[in-house]
PDB file of C-alpha atoms in Angstrom:
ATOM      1  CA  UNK A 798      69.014  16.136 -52.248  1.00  0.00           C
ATOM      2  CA  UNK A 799      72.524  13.766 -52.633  1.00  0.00           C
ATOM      3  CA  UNK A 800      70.736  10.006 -53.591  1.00  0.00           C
ATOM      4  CA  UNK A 801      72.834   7.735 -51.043  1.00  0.00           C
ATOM      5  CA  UNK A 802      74.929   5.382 -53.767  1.00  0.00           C
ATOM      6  CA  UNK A 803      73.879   1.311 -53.206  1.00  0.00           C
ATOM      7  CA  UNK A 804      75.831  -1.233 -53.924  1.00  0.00           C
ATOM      8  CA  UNK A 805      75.102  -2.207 -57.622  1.00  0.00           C
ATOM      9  CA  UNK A 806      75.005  -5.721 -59.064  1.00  0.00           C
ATOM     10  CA  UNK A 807      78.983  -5.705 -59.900  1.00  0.00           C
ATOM     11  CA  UNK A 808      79.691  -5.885 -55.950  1.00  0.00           C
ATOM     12  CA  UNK A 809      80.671  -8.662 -54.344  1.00  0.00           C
ATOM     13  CA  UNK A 810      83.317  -9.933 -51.651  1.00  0.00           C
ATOM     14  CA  UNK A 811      84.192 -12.897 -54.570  1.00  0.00           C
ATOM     15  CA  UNK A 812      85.335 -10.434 -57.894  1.00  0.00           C
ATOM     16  CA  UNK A 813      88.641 -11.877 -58.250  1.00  0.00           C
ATOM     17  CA  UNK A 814      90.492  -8.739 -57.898  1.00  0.00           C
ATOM     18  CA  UNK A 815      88.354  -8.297 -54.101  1.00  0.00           C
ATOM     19  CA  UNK A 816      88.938 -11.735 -52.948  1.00  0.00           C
ATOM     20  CA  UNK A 817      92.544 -12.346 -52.460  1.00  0.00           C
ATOM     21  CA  UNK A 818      92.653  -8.742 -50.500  1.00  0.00           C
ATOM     22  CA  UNK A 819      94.329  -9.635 -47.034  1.00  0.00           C
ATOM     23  CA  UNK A 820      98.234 -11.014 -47.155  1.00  0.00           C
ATOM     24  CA  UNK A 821     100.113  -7.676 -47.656  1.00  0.00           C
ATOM     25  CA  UNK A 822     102.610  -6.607 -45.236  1.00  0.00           C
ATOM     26  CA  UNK A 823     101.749  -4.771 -42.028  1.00  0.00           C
ATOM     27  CA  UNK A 824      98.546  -6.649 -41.260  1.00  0.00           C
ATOM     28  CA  UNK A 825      97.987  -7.601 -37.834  1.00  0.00           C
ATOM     29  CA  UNK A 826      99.058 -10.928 -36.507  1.00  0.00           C
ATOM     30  CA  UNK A 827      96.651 -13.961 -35.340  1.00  0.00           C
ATOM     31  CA  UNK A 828      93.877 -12.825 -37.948  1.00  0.00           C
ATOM     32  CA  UNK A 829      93.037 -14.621 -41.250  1.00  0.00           C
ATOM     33  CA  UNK A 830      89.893 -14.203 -43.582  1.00  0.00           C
ATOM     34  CA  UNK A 831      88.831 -17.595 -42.141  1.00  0.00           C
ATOM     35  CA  UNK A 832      89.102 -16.253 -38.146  1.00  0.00           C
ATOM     36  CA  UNK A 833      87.103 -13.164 -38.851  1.00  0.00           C
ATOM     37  CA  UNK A 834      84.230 -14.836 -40.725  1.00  0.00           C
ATOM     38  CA  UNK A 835      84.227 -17.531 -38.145  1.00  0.00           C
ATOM     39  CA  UNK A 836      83.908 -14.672 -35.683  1.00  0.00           C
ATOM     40  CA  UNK A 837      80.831 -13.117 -37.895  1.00  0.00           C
ATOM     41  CA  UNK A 838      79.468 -16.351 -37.897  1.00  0.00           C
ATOM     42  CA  UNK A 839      79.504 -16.700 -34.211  1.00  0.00           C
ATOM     43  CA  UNK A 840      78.457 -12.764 -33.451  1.00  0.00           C
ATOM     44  CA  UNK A 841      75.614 -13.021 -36.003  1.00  0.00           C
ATOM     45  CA  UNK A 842      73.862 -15.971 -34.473  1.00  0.00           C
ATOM     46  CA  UNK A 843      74.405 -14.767 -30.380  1.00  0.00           C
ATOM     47  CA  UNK A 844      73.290 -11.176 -31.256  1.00  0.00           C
ATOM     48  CA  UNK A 845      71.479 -10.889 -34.749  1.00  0.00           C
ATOM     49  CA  UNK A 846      71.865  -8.776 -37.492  1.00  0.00           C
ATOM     50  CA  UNK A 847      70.956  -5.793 -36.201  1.00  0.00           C
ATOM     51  CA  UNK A 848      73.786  -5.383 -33.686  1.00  0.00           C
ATOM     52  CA  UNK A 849      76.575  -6.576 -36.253  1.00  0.00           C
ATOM     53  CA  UNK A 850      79.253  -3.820 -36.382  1.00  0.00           C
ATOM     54  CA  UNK A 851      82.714  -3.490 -37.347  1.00  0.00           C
ATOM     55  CA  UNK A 852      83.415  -2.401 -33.718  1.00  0.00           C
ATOM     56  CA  UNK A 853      81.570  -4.826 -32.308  1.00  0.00           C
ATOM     57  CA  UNK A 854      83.210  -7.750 -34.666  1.00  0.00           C
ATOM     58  CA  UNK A 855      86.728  -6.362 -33.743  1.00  0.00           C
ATOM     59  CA  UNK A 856      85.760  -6.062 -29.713  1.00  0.00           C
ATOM     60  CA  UNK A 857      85.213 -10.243 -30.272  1.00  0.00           C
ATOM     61  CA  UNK A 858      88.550 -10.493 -32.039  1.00  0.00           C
ATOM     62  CA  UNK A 859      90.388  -8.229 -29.601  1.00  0.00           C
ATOM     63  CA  UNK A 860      91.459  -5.989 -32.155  1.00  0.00           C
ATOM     64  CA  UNK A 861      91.060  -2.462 -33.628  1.00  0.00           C
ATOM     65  CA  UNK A 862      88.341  -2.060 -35.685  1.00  0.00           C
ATOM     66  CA  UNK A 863      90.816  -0.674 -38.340  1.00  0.00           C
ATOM     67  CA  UNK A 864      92.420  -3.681 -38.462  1.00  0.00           C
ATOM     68  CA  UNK A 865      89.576  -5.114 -39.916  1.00  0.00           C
ATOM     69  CA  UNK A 866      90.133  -3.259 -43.023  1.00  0.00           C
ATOM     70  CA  UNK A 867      93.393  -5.326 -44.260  1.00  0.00           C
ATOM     71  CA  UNK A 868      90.867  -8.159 -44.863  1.00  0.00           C
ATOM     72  CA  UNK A 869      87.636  -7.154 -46.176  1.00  0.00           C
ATOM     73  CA  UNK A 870      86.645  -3.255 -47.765  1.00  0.00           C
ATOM     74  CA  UNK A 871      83.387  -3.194 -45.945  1.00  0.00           C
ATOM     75  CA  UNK A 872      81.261  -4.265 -43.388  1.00  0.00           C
ATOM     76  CA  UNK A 873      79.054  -5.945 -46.535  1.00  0.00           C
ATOM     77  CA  UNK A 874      82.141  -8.092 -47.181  1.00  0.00           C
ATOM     78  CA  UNK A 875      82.285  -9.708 -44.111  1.00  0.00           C
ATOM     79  CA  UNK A 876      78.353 -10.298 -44.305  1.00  0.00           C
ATOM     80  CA  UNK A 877      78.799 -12.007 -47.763  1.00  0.00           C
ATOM     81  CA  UNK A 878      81.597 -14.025 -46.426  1.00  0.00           C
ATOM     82  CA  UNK A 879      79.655 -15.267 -43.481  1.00  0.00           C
ATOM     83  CA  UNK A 880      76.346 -16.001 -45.409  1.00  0.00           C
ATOM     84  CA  UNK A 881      78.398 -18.461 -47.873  1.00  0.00           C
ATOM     85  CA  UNK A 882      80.067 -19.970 -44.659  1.00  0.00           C
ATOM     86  CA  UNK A 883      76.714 -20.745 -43.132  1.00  0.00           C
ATOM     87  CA  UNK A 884      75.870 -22.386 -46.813  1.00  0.00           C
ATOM     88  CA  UNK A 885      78.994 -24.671 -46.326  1.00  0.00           C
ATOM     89  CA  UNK A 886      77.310 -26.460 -42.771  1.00  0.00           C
ATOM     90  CA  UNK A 887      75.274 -28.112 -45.454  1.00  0.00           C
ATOM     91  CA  UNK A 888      75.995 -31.784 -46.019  1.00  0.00           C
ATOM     92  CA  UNK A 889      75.421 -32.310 -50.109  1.00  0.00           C
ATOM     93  CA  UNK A 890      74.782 -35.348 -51.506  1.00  0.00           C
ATOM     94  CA  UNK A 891      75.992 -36.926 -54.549  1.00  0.00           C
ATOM     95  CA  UNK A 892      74.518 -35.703 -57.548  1.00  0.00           C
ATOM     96  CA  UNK A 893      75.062 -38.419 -59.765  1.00  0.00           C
ATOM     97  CA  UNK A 894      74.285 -40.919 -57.596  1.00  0.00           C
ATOM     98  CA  UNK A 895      72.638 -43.746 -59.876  1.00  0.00           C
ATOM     99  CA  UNK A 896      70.646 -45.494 -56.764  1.00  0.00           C
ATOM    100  CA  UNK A 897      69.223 -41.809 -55.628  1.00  0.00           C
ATOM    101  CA  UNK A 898      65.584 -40.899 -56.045  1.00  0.00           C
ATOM    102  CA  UNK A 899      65.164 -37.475 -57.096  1.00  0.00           C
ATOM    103  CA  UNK A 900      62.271 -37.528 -55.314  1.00  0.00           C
ATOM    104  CA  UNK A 901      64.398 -37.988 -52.158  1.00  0.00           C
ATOM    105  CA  UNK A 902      67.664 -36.054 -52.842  1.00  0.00           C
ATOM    106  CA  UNK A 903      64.996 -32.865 -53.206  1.00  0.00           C
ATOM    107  CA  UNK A 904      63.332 -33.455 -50.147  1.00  0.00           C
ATOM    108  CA  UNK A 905      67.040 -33.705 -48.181  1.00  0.00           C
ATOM    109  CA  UNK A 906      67.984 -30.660 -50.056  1.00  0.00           C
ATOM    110  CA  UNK A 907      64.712 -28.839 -48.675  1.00  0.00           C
ATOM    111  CA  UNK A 908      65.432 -29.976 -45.082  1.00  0.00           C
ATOM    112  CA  UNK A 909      69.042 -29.097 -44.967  1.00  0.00           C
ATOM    113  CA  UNK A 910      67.988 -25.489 -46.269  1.00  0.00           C
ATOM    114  CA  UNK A 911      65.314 -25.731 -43.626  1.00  0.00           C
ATOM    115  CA  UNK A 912      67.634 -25.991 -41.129  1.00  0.00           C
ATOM    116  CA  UNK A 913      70.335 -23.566 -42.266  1.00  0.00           C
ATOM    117  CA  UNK A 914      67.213 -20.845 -41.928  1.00  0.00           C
ATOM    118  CA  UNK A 915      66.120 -21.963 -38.917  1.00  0.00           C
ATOM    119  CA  UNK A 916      69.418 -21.907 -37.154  1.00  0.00           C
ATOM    120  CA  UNK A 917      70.687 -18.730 -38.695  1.00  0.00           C
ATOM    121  CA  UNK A 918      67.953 -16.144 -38.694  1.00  0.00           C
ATOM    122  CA  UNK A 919      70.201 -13.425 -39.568  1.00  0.00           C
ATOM    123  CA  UNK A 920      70.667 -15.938 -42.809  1.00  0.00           C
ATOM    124  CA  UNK A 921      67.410 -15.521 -45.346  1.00  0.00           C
ATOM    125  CA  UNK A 922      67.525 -11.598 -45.191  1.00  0.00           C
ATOM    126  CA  UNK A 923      71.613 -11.440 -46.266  1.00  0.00           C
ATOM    127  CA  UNK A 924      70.147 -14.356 -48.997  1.00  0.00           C
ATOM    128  CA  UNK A 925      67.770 -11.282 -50.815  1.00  0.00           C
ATOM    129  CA  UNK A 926      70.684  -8.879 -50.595  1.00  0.00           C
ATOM    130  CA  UNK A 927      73.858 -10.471 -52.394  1.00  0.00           C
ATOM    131  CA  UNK A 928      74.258 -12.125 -55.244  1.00  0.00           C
ATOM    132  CA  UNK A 929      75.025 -16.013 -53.079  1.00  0.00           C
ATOM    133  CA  UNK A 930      77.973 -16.321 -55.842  1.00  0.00           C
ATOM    134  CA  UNK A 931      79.873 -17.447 -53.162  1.00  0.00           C
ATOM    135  CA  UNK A 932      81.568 -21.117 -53.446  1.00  0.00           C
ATOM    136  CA  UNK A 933      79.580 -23.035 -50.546  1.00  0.00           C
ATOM    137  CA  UNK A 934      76.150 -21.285 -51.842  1.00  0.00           C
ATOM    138  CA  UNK A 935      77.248 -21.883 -55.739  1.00  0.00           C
ATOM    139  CA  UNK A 936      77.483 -25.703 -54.703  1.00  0.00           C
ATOM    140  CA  UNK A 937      74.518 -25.524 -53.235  1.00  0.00           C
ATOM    141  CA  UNK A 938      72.702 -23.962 -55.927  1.00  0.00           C
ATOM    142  CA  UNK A 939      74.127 -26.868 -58.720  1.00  0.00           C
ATOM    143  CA  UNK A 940      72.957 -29.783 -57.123  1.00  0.00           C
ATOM    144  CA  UNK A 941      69.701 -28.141 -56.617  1.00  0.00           C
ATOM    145  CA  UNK A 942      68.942 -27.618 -60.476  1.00  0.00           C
ATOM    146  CA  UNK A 943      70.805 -30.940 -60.959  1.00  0.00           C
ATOM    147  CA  UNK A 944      68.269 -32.418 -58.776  1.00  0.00           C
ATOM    148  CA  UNK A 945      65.164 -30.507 -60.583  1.00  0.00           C
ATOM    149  CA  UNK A 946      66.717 -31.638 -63.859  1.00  0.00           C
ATOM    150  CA  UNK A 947      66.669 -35.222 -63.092  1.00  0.00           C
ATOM    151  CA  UNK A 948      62.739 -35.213 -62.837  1.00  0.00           C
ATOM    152  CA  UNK A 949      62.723 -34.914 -65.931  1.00  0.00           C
ATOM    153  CA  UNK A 950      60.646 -31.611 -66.470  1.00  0.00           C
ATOM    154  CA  UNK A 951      61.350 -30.062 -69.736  1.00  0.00           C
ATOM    155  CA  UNK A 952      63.787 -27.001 -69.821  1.00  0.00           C
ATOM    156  CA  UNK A 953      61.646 -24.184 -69.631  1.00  0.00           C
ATOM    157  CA  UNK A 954      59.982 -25.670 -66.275  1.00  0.00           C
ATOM    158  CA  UNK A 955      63.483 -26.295 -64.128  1.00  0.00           C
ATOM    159  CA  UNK A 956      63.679 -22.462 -62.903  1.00  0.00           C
ATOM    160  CA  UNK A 957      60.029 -22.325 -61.955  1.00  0.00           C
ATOM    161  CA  UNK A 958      60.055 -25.924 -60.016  1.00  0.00           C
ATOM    162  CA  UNK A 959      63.244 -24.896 -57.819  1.00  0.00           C
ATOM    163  CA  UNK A 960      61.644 -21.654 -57.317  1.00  0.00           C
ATOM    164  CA  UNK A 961      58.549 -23.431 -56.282  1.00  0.00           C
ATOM    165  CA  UNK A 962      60.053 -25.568 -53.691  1.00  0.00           C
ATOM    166  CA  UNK A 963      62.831 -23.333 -52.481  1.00  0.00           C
ATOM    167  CA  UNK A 964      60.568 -20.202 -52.476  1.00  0.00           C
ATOM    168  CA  UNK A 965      58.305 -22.401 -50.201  1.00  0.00           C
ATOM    169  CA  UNK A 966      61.612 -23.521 -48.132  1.00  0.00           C
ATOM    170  CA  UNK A 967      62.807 -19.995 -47.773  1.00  0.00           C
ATOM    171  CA  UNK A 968      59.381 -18.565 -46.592  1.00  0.00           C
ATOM    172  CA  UNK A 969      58.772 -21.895 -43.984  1.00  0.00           C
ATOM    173  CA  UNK A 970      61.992 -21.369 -42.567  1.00  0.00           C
ATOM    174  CA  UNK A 971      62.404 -17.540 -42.184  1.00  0.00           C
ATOM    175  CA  UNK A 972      58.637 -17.497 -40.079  1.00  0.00           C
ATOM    176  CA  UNK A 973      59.997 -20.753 -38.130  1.00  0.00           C
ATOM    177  CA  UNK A 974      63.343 -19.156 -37.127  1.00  0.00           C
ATOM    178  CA  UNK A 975      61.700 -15.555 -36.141  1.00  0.00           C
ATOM    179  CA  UNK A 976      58.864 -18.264 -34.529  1.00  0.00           C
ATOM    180  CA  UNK A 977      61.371 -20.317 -32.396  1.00  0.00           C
ATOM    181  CA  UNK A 978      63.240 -16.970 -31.208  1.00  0.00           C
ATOM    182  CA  UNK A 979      60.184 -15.373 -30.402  1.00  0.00           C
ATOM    183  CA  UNK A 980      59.849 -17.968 -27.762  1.00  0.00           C
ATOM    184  CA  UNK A 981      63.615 -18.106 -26.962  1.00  0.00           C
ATOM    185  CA  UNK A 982      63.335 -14.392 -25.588  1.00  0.00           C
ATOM    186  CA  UNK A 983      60.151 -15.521 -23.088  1.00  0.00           C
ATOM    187  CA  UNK A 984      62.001 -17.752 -21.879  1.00  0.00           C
ATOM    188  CA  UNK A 985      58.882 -20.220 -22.183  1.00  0.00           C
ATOM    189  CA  UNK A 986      59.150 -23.671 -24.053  1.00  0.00           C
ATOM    190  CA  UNK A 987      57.846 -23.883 -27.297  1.00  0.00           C
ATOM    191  CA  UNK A 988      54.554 -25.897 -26.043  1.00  0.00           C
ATOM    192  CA  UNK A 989      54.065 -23.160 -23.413  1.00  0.00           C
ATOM    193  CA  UNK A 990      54.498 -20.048 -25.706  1.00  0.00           C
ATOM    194  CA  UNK A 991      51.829 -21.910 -28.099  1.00  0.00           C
ATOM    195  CA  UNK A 992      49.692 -22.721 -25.758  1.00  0.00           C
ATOM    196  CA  UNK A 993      49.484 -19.219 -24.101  1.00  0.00           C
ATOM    197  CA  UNK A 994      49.081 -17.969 -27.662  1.00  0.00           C
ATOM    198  CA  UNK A 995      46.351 -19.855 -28.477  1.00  0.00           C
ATOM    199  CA  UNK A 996      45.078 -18.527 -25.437  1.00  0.00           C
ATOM    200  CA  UNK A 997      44.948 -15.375 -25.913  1.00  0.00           C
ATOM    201  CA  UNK A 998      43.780 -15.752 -29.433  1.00  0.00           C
ATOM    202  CA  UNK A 999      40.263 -17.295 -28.151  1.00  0.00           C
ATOM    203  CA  UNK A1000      40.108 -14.139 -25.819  1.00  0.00           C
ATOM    204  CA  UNK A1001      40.336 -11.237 -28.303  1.00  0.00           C
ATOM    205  CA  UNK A1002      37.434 -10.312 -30.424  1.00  0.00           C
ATOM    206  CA  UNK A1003      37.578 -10.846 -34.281  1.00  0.00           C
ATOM    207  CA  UNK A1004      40.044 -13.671 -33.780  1.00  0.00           C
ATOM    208  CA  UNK A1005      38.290 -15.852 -31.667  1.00  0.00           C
ATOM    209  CA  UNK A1006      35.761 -16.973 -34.543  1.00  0.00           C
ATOM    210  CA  UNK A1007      38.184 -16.912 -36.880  1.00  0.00           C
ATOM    211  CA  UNK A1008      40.346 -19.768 -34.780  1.00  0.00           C
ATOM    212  CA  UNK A1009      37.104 -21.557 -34.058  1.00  0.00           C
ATOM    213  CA  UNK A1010      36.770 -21.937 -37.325  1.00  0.00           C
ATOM    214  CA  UNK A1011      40.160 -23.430 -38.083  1.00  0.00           C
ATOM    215  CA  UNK A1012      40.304 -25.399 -34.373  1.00  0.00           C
ATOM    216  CA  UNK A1013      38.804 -29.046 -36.428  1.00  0.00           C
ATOM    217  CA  UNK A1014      42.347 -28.199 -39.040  1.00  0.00           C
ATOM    218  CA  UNK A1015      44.036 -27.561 -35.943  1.00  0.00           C
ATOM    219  CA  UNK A1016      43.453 -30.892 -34.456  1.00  0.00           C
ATOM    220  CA  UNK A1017      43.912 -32.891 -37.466  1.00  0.00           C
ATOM    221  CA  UNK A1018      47.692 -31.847 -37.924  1.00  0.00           C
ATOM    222  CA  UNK A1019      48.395 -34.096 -35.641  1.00  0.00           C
ATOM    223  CA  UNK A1020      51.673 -34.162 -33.322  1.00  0.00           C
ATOM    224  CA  UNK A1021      52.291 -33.994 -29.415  1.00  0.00           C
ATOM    225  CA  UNK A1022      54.494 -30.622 -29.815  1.00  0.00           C
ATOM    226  CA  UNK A1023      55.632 -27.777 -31.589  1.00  0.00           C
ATOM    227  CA  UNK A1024      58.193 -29.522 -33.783  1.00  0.00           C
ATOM    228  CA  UNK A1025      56.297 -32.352 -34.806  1.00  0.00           C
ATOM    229  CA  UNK A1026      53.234 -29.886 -35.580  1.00  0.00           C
ATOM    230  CA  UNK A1027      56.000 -27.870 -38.139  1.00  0.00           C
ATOM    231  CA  UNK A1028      57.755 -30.966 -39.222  1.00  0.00           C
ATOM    232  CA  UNK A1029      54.245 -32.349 -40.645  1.00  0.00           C
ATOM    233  CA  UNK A1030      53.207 -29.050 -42.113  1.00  0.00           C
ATOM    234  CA  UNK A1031      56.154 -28.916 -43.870  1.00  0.00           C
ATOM    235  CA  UNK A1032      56.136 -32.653 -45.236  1.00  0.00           C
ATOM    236  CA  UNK A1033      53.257 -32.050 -46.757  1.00  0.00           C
ATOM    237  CA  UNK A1034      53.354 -29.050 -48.094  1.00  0.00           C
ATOM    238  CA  UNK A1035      56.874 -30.494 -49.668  1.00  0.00           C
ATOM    239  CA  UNK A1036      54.889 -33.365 -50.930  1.00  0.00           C
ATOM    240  CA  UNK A1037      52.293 -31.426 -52.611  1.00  0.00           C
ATOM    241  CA  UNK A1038      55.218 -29.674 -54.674  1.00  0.00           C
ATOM    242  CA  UNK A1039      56.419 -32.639 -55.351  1.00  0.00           C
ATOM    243  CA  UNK A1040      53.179 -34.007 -56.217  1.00  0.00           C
ATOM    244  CA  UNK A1041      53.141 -30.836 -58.628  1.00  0.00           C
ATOM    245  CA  UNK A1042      56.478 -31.402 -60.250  1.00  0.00           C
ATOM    246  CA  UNK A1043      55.027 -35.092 -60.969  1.00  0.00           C
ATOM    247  CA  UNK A1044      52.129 -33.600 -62.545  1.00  0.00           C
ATOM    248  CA  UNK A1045      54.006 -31.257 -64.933  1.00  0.00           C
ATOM    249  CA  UNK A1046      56.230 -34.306 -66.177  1.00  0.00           C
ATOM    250  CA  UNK A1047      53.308 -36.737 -66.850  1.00  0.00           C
ATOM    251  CA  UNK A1048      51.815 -33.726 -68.919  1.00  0.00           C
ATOM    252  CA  UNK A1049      54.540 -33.572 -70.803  1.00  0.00           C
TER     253      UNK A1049
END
């Protein structure tokens, strides 16, 4: 039985002698590197992952799916290129800012990630599968250990405190994007879709006592809808690894 070859951890879109492919002679006119990750971009968040093709891509462009091929080697290059366009919707703040609070600058950076999940779906799976060498997600990446540093948690700690948060981040906002487009295809709001799920929950047995149990936690979150009931989960649970970071610097 052949073993299927992967790609290994020397692959990527952004090896120098990969990245400047496009720009020969012969390549069809109106189409850039920039247009067709644009046009990923775009086809990734109206259809998903799933449905991303070559063909499909080069139906959007109105162009032969061949044509493709004088930009990027594979359909995984144009899925690397669009993940580190996604990362560059992120706003970054000033690392060296003198007046900024760690504290603060952390919880932006959380929020902005957050986001970037929660608007991209097809985003957090692409995240486990390439390397994010890219120079939007690279950016990204510095001013998050820059940040971490600054708390001043000694050296052997910084890996384990952004994987902490940004772990956390990553999990929140994969379950909130699959959440939110769970409800997009009922075509219910998002206070509907809950409500009709909590519903149903009291109705079927083995998971009625269990959400009895947790209705008292349920009412003490607080907030009038959907968002504000996420938004507070995930303030606190932010502050609580914050809290934790604190903790592991006053130790010393």
């Amino acid at each position: 039985m052949t073993k299927r070859a992967g790609r290994s951890a020397r692959d990527s879109v952004w090896r120098e002698d990969r990245a400047r492919r496009g720009g020969r002679g012969g390549q069809p006119s109106g189409l850039d590197r920039e247009r067709i990750t644009e046009a990923s971009v775009r086809l990734l968040d109206a259809e998903g992952l799933a449905k991303f093709s070559m063909r499909r891509l080069a139906a959007e462009l109105n162009v032969t799916a061949m044509s493709l091929y004088w930009y990027v080697d594979t359909k995984d290059d144009l899925l690397e290129l669009a993940l580190d366009a996604a990362y560059a919707e992120l706003r970054l703040p000033d690392p060296d800012h003198p007046e900024e609070d760690w504290r603060e600058q952390l919880r932006a950076l959380a929020a902005a990630y957050r986001g970037l999940l929660v608007r991209h779906p097809w985003l957090s799976p692409l995240a486990g599968r390439f390397l994010n060498i890219g120079p939007n997600a690279l950016a990204f990446s510095r001013l998050v250990q820059r940040t971490v540093r600054r708390a001043g948690l000694p050296a052997h700690g910084v890996t384990g405190a952004i994987s902490a948060v940004f772990q956390f981040v990553y999990g929140f906002g994969t379950i909130e994007g699959h959440f939110l487009a769970r409800i997009a295809d009922t075509g219910l709001s998002a206070e509907e879709y809950f409500e009709q799920a909590m519903s149903m929950a009291d109705e079927v047995p083995g998971t009625a006592e269990v959400f009895k149990e947790s209705k008292d936690l349920m009412a003490a979150r607080g907030g009038d809808t959907v968002d504000e009931m996420l938004d507070r989960d995930f303030a606190f649970a932010l502050d609580l690894l914050i809290a934790g970071i604190e903790a592991m610097v006053a130790r010393g």
